[in-house]
GROMACS .gro file of C-alpha atoms in nm:
model
  333
    1UNK     CA    1   0.007   0.006   0.053
    2UNK     CA    2   0.119   0.371  -0.079
    3UNK     CA    3   0.198   0.577   0.148
    4UNK     CA    4  -0.127   0.835  -0.028
    5UNK     CA    5  -0.343   0.546   0.057
    6UNK     CA    6  -0.175   0.428   0.361
    7UNK     CA    7  -0.250   0.862   0.471
    8UNK     CA    8  -0.621   0.785   0.372
    9UNK     CA    9  -0.719   0.502   0.534
   10UNK     CA   10  -0.580   0.684   0.863
   11UNK     CA   11  -0.814   0.990   0.779
   12UNK     CA   12  -1.128   0.836   0.720
   13UNK     CA   13  -1.081   0.678   1.057
   14UNK     CA   14  -1.085   1.063   1.202
   15UNK     CA   15  -1.386   1.134   1.451
   16UNK     CA   16  -1.654   1.311   1.168
   17UNK     CA   17  -1.700   1.615   1.412
   18UNK     CA   18  -1.994   1.847   1.377
   19UNK     CA   19  -2.300   1.800   1.117
   20UNK     CA   20  -2.131   2.154   1.026
   21UNK     CA   21  -1.828   1.993   0.970
   22UNK     CA   22  -1.965   1.670   0.810
   23UNK     CA   23  -2.111   1.825   0.558
   24UNK     CA   24  -1.803   2.053   0.482
   25UNK     CA   25  -1.614   1.767   0.410
   26UNK     CA   26  -1.896   1.607   0.228
   27UNK     CA   27  -1.847   1.961  -0.009
   28UNK     CA   28  -1.528   1.935  -0.066
   29UNK     CA   29  -1.555   1.528  -0.168
   30UNK     CA   30  -1.820   1.668  -0.475
   31UNK     CA   31  -1.635   1.951  -0.516
   32UNK     CA   32  -1.314   1.720  -0.652
   33UNK     CA   33  -1.502   1.453  -0.789
   34UNK     CA   34  -1.820   1.426  -0.789
   35UNK     CA   35  -2.007   1.437  -1.099
   36UNK     CA   36  -2.378   1.533  -1.137
   37UNK     CA   37  -2.584   1.389  -1.379
   38UNK     CA   38  -2.940   1.541  -1.478
   39UNK     CA   39  -3.205   1.403  -1.671
   40UNK     CA   40  -3.414   1.579  -1.934
   41UNK     CA   41  -3.667   1.605  -1.673
   42UNK     CA   42  -3.400   1.842  -1.472
   43UNK     CA   43  -3.399   1.528  -1.206
   44UNK     CA   44  -3.053   1.526  -1.071
   45UNK     CA   45  -2.781   1.209  -0.973
   46UNK     CA   46  -2.462   1.264  -0.785
   47UNK     CA   47  -2.164   0.963  -0.833
   48UNK     CA   48  -1.869   1.033  -0.642
   49UNK     CA   49  -1.549   0.770  -0.784
   50UNK     CA   50  -1.290   0.699  -0.589
   51UNK     CA   51  -0.997   0.427  -0.632
   52UNK     CA   52  -0.935   0.408  -0.232
   53UNK     CA   53  -1.228   0.195  -0.051
   54UNK     CA   54  -1.178   0.411   0.309
   55UNK     CA   55  -1.300   0.705   0.088
   56UNK     CA   56  -1.545   0.558  -0.020
   57UNK     CA   57  -1.686   0.387   0.300
   58UNK     CA   58  -1.592   0.735   0.445
   59UNK     CA   59  -1.781   0.926   0.163
   60UNK     CA   60  -2.115   0.684   0.208
   61UNK     CA   61  -2.118   0.707   0.593
   62UNK     CA   62  -2.132   1.107   0.601
   63UNK     CA   63  -2.421   1.081   0.348
   64UNK     CA   64  -2.616   0.785   0.594
   65UNK     CA   65  -2.548   1.033   0.884
   66UNK     CA   66  -2.614   1.399   0.768
   67UNK     CA   67  -2.961   1.275   0.503
   68UNK     CA   68  -3.025   0.892   0.631
   69UNK     CA   69  -3.011   0.782   0.337
   70UNK     CA   70  -2.805   0.429   0.240
   71UNK     CA   71  -2.634   0.573  -0.122
   72UNK     CA   72  -2.519   0.283  -0.411
   73UNK     CA   73  -2.155   0.167  -0.393
   74UNK     CA   74  -2.088   0.021  -0.669
   75UNK     CA   75  -1.749  -0.113  -0.777
   76UNK     CA   76  -1.609  -0.104  -1.120
   77UNK     CA   77  -1.296  -0.216  -1.286
   78UNK     CA   78  -1.007  -0.009  -1.401
   79UNK     CA   79  -0.768  -0.062  -1.687
   80UNK     CA   80  -0.494   0.004  -1.472
   81UNK     CA   81  -0.407  -0.361  -1.352
   82UNK     CA   82  -0.592  -0.677  -1.322
   83UNK     CA   83  -0.692  -0.638  -0.991
   84UNK     CA   84  -0.756  -0.263  -0.956
   85UNK     CA   85  -1.060  -0.136  -0.861
   86UNK     CA   86  -1.280   0.148  -0.890
   87UNK     CA   87  -1.537   0.227  -0.633
   88UNK     CA   88  -1.832   0.510  -0.701
   89UNK     CA   89  -2.137   0.609  -0.430
   90UNK     CA   90  -2.418   0.723  -0.599
   91UNK     CA   91  -2.714   0.907  -0.475
   92UNK     CA   92  -2.970   0.811  -0.744
   93UNK     CA   93  -3.315   0.963  -0.576
   94UNK     CA   94  -3.349   1.333  -0.750
   95UNK     CA   95  -3.514   1.426  -0.494
   96UNK     CA   96  -3.230   1.369  -0.196
   97UNK     CA   97  -2.921   1.490  -0.497
   98UNK     CA   98  -3.116   1.811  -0.513
   99UNK     CA   99  -3.067   1.823  -0.076
  100UNK     CA  100  -2.711   1.688  -0.053
  101UNK     CA  101  -2.667   1.949  -0.345
  102UNK     CA  102  -2.794   2.271  -0.159
  103UNK     CA  103  -2.685   2.171   0.149
  104UNK     CA  104  -2.359   2.108   0.035
  105UNK     CA  105  -2.366   2.488  -0.097
  106UNK     CA  106  -2.284   2.338  -0.439
  107UNK     CA  107  -2.584   2.401  -0.604
  108UNK     CA  108  -2.753   2.755  -0.526
  109UNK     CA  109  -2.970   2.997  -0.673
  110UNK     CA  110  -2.915   3.361  -0.798
  111UNK     CA  111  -3.184   3.731  -0.687
  112UNK     CA  112  -3.378   3.509  -0.986
  113UNK     CA  113  -3.415   3.224  -0.895
  114UNK     CA  114  -3.263   3.052  -1.121
  115UNK     CA  115  -2.964   2.740  -1.034
  116UNK     CA  116  -2.570   2.739  -1.096
  117UNK     CA  117  -2.330   2.547  -0.971
  118UNK     CA  118  -2.074   2.656  -0.726
  119UNK     CA  119  -1.695   2.644  -0.864
  120UNK     CA  120  -1.488   2.773  -0.623
  121UNK     CA  121  -1.522   2.676  -0.194
  122UNK     CA  122  -1.843   2.747  -0.082
  123UNK     CA  123  -1.840   3.112   0.183
  124UNK     CA  124  -1.970   2.945   0.431
  125UNK     CA  125  -1.719   2.681   0.487
  126UNK     CA  126  -1.450   2.927   0.487
  127UNK     CA  127  -1.633   3.152   0.794
  128UNK     CA  128  -1.506   2.894   1.033
  129UNK     CA  129  -1.214   2.730   1.068
  130UNK     CA  130  -1.274   2.385   1.197
  131UNK     CA  131  -1.529   2.338   0.869
  132UNK     CA  132  -1.244   2.465   0.631
  133UNK     CA  133  -1.006   2.214   0.743
  134UNK     CA  134  -1.287   1.943   0.720
  135UNK     CA  135  -1.325   2.094   0.338
  136UNK     CA  136  -0.995   2.070   0.238
  137UNK     CA  137  -0.990   1.755   0.410
  138UNK     CA  138  -1.264   1.668   0.207
  139UNK     CA  139  -1.088   1.726  -0.100
  140UNK     CA  140  -0.763   1.567  -0.019
  141UNK     CA  141  -0.942   1.275  -0.023
  142UNK     CA  142  -1.109   1.293  -0.341
  143UNK     CA  143  -0.841   1.408  -0.515
  144UNK     CA  144  -0.528   1.408  -0.384
  145UNK     CA  145  -0.215   1.230  -0.354
  146UNK     CA  146   0.106   1.262  -0.154
  147UNK     CA  147   0.461   1.093  -0.276
  148UNK     CA  148   0.680   0.870   0.035
  149UNK     CA  149   0.827   1.163   0.191
  150UNK     CA  150   1.165   0.940   0.207
  151UNK     CA  151   1.159   0.993  -0.128
  152UNK     CA  152   1.094   1.303  -0.235
  153UNK     CA  153   0.817   1.570  -0.069
  154UNK     CA  154   0.498   1.619  -0.273
  155UNK     CA  155   0.141   1.644  -0.279
  156UNK     CA  156  -0.093   1.768  -0.450
  157UNK     CA  157  -0.492   1.850  -0.593
  158UNK     CA  158  -0.561   1.700  -0.943
  159UNK     CA  159  -0.885   1.899  -1.029
  160UNK     CA  160  -1.198   1.773  -1.262
  161UNK     CA  161  -1.433   2.009  -1.443
  162UNK     CA  162  -1.789   1.995  -1.292
  163UNK     CA  163  -1.958   1.843  -1.545
  164UNK     CA  164  -2.331   1.791  -1.566
  165UNK     CA  165  -2.414   1.578  -1.842
  166UNK     CA  166  -2.729   1.584  -2.010
  167UNK     CA  167  -2.865   1.204  -2.076
  168UNK     CA  168  -3.068   1.314  -2.372
  169UNK     CA  169  -2.789   1.410  -2.566
  170UNK     CA  170  -2.484   1.288  -2.355
  171UNK     CA  171  -2.282   1.644  -2.420
  172UNK     CA  172  -2.096   1.739  -2.110
  173UNK     CA  173  -2.175   2.109  -2.009
  174UNK     CA  174  -1.872   2.241  -1.808
  175UNK     CA  175  -2.034   2.433  -1.462
  176UNK     CA  176  -1.683   2.606  -1.441
  177UNK     CA  177  -1.329   2.586  -1.511
  178UNK     CA  178  -1.140   2.381  -1.278
  179UNK     CA  179  -0.853   2.618  -1.253
  180UNK     CA  180  -1.074   2.876  -1.064
  181UNK     CA  181  -1.178   2.595  -0.859
  182UNK     CA  182  -0.781   2.513  -0.758
  183UNK     CA  183  -0.724   2.854  -0.695
  184UNK     CA  184  -1.024   2.929  -0.437
  185UNK     CA  185  -0.810   2.681  -0.294
  186UNK     CA  186  -0.486   2.795  -0.330
  187UNK     CA  187  -0.624   3.095  -0.139
  188UNK     CA  188  -0.744   2.956   0.172
  189UNK     CA  189  -0.369   2.781   0.169
  190UNK     CA  190  -0.243   3.112   0.131
  191UNK     CA  191  -0.412   3.185   0.454
  192UNK     CA  192  -0.251   2.867   0.609
  193UNK     CA  193   0.126   3.051   0.492
  194UNK     CA  194   0.096   2.715   0.252
  195UNK     CA  195   0.287   2.779  -0.027
  196UNK     CA  196   0.152   2.618  -0.289
  197UNK     CA  197   0.177   2.654  -0.700
  198UNK     CA  198  -0.089   2.591  -0.969
  199UNK     CA  199  -0.008   2.438  -1.297
  200UNK     CA  200  -0.178   2.263  -1.630
  201UNK     CA  201  -0.083   1.907  -1.673
  202UNK     CA  202  -0.217   1.731  -1.978
  203UNK     CA  203  -0.630   1.737  -1.940
  204UNK     CA  204  -0.613   1.879  -1.567
  205UNK     CA  205  -0.550   2.148  -1.361
  206UNK     CA  206  -0.319   2.020  -1.046
  207UNK     CA  207  -0.288   2.241  -0.741
  208UNK     CA  208   0.101   2.084  -0.572
  209UNK     CA  209   0.289   2.143  -0.286
  210UNK     CA  210   0.695   2.090  -0.282
  211UNK     CA  211   0.868   2.195   0.016
  212UNK     CA  212   0.908   1.983   0.292
  213UNK     CA  213   0.752   2.208   0.512
  214UNK     CA  214   0.424   2.332   0.325
  215UNK     CA  215   0.359   1.932   0.312
  216UNK     CA  216   0.385   1.910   0.661
  217UNK     CA  217   0.181   2.167   0.744
  218UNK     CA  218  -0.098   2.082   0.506
  219UNK     CA  219  -0.105   1.810   0.739
  220UNK     CA  220  -0.154   1.960   0.960
  221UNK     CA  221  -0.419   2.175   0.857
  222UNK     CA  222  -0.629   1.810   0.718
  223UNK     CA  223  -0.536   1.607   1.060
  224UNK     CA  224  -0.371   1.384   0.905
  225UNK     CA  225  -0.173   1.398   1.243
  226UNK     CA  226   0.025   1.042   1.179
  227UNK     CA  227   0.158   1.078   0.883
  228UNK     CA  228   0.263   1.453   0.995
  229UNK     CA  229   0.464   1.254   1.265
  230UNK     CA  230   0.602   1.022   1.018
  231UNK     CA  231   0.718   1.296   0.764
  232UNK     CA  232   0.825   1.474   1.053
  233UNK     CA  233   1.099   1.149   1.168
  234UNK     CA  234   1.165   1.069   0.816
  235UNK     CA  235   1.251   1.432   0.756
  236UNK     CA  236   1.489   1.433   1.077
  237UNK     CA  237   1.651   1.120   0.946
  238UNK     CA  238   1.695   1.308   0.622
  239UNK     CA  239   1.862   1.623   0.775
  240UNK     CA  240   2.094   1.431   0.963
  241UNK     CA  241   2.219   1.211   0.675
  242UNK     CA  242   2.296   1.524   0.478
  243UNK     CA  243   2.445   1.640   0.736
  244UNK     CA  244   2.681   1.355   0.768
  245UNK     CA  245   2.711   1.347   0.382
  246UNK     CA  246   2.795   1.772   0.401
  247UNK     CA  247   3.056   1.751   0.642
  248UNK     CA  248   3.219   1.362   0.522
  249UNK     CA  249   3.247   1.523   0.195
  250UNK     CA  250   3.428   1.816   0.382
  251UNK     CA  251   3.619   1.660   0.528
  252UNK     CA  252   3.753   1.454   0.225
  253UNK     CA  253   3.802   1.782  -0.003
  254UNK     CA  254   4.032   1.920   0.255
  255UNK     CA  255   4.246   1.548   0.281
  256UNK     CA  256   4.240   1.576  -0.069
  257UNK     CA  257   4.362   1.935  -0.025
  258UNK     CA  258   4.622   1.867   0.225
  259UNK     CA  259   4.745   1.536  -0.009
  260UNK     CA  260   4.812   1.703  -0.325
  261UNK     CA  261   4.953   1.982  -0.078
  262UNK     CA  262   5.198   1.749   0.057
  263UNK     CA  263   5.298   1.568  -0.287
  264UNK     CA  264   5.366   1.913  -0.468
  265UNK     CA  265   5.631   1.946  -0.126
  266UNK     CA  266   5.730   1.546  -0.165
  267UNK     CA  267   5.833   1.690  -0.533
  268UNK     CA  268   5.990   2.035  -0.462
  269UNK     CA  269   6.214   1.871  -0.184
  270UNK     CA  270   6.289   1.567  -0.378
  271UNK     CA  271   6.457   1.898  -0.649
  272UNK     CA  272   6.674   2.041  -0.441
  273UNK     CA  273   6.831   1.741  -0.289
  274UNK     CA  274   6.876   1.608  -0.612
  275UNK     CA  275   7.017   1.927  -0.797
  276UNK     CA  276   7.116   2.146  -0.474
  277UNK     CA  277   7.162   1.898  -0.140
  278UNK     CA  278   6.980   1.939   0.153
  279UNK     CA  279   7.222   2.003   0.339
  280UNK     CA  280   7.334   2.284   0.181
  281UNK     CA  281   6.987   2.424   0.300
  282UNK     CA  282   6.976   2.639   0.640
  283UNK     CA  283   6.888   2.373   0.940
  284UNK     CA  284   6.573   2.490   0.972
  285UNK     CA  285   6.458   2.467   0.647
  286UNK     CA  286   6.718   2.082   0.615
  287UNK     CA  287   6.514   1.997   0.928
  288UNK     CA  288   6.148   2.012   0.772
  289UNK     CA  289   6.250   1.913   0.468
  290UNK     CA  290   6.393   1.603   0.632
  291UNK     CA  291   6.000   1.575   0.821
  292UNK     CA  292   5.861   1.629   0.508
  293UNK     CA  293   6.022   1.326   0.315
  294UNK     CA  294   5.975   1.071   0.617
  295UNK     CA  295   5.645   1.137   0.703
  296UNK     CA  296   5.464   1.235   0.345
  297UNK     CA  297   5.067   1.183   0.483
  298UNK     CA  298   5.135   1.469   0.788
  299UNK     CA  299   4.936   1.745   0.832
  300UNK     CA  300   5.134   2.114   0.850
  301UNK     CA  301   5.006   2.061   1.201
  302UNK     CA  302   5.144   1.735   1.281
  303UNK     CA  303   5.501   1.803   1.118
  304UNK     CA  304   5.496   2.123   1.321
  305UNK     CA  305   5.421   1.870   1.647
  306UNK     CA  306   5.736   1.696   1.541
  307UNK     CA  307   5.995   1.961   1.537
  308UNK     CA  308   6.260   2.024   1.816
  309UNK     CA  309   6.119   2.239   1.877
  310UNK     CA  310   5.766   2.230   1.842
  311UNK     CA  311   5.685   2.522   1.518
  312UNK     CA  312   5.324   2.648   1.478
  313UNK     CA  313   5.121   2.566   1.164
  314UNK     CA  314   5.227   2.942   1.015
  315UNK     CA  315   5.563   2.863   1.070
  316UNK     CA  316   5.564   2.555   0.878
  317UNK     CA  317   5.419   2.661   0.619
  318UNK     CA  318   5.612   2.956   0.604
  319UNK     CA  319   5.926   2.744   0.565
  320UNK     CA  320   5.760   2.528   0.379
  321UNK     CA  321   5.686   2.803   0.101
  322UNK     CA  322   6.045   2.912   0.126
  323UNK     CA  323   6.114   2.526  -0.015
  324UNK     CA  324   5.932   2.597  -0.276
  325UNK     CA  325   6.056   2.947  -0.393
  326UNK     CA  326   6.425   2.722  -0.378
  327UNK     CA  327   6.295   2.468  -0.634
  328UNK     CA  328   6.099   2.722  -0.874
  329UNK     CA  329   6.439   2.869  -0.849
  330UNK     CA  330   6.619   2.591  -0.942
  331UNK     CA  331   6.354   2.555  -1.255
  332UNK     CA  332   6.424   2.813  -1.328
  333UNK     CA  333   6.822   2.797  -1.361
   0.00000   0.00000   0.00000
């Protein structure tokens, strides 16, 4: 089971909360993935499709709790895999469907009594924070997905057009652009200081979060506390691993520099030995040259500690630089 599926399963086990929160969560599910069918007579039905059985069960329980109905659950095979299934929660009673859509603030009426379908987060669910969080949770359960945080931080909400299919001519009528719907969700996330981006990918608009802190804050908003704790543990381990890698890389780079410098120093001293003779050097330079030849892997600090009397790093560096200048002069003769 994927991290996303486990997270949705955990979310589906959360307490339902107040009737207002239940209504907000159900509205989020319908707004994200619900399909509304309209008969020629104007009668409506609602269909909510999901590939997660726990989400289908939660949607069923929300409708049962709020409206004392038992919607149908249809199981469909998908083309993805042989054993892969999709679950469709369907409300076929026109009057019940109309009540649900009105109660969830999806179906509204203007001053002239004309019906229209909301293409944004309904205003009543934005005013109360607990209802706002329930609504966003419903949207995630419907159309959200999250990557395994061990690999990458990525959460997205894949938007779909709110289509109303007229069975008379089977032609879909778009009630509003999915971009506007996701933009209204983005505005809410901005209010929580959660950074998100909206892009168009193939036939869908997608609202996605890439930063680990943004994904963590989103999980906190929708009440995914178990998933949040697991993600934070993974983040801590990854940060520690990265710190160790940075330290090792830094030490390796310093070691490589030390080895390269020591190699050049030995080459200079060997040139001086062959063309000039080490015994012809001043005693302080002769001592450090002998030490470098005897201890080619030693650091400048270690060389200084082996001198009698001991010399600091700057003193050793100064003597080795003198040897380098002598070798350079010998090369140009």
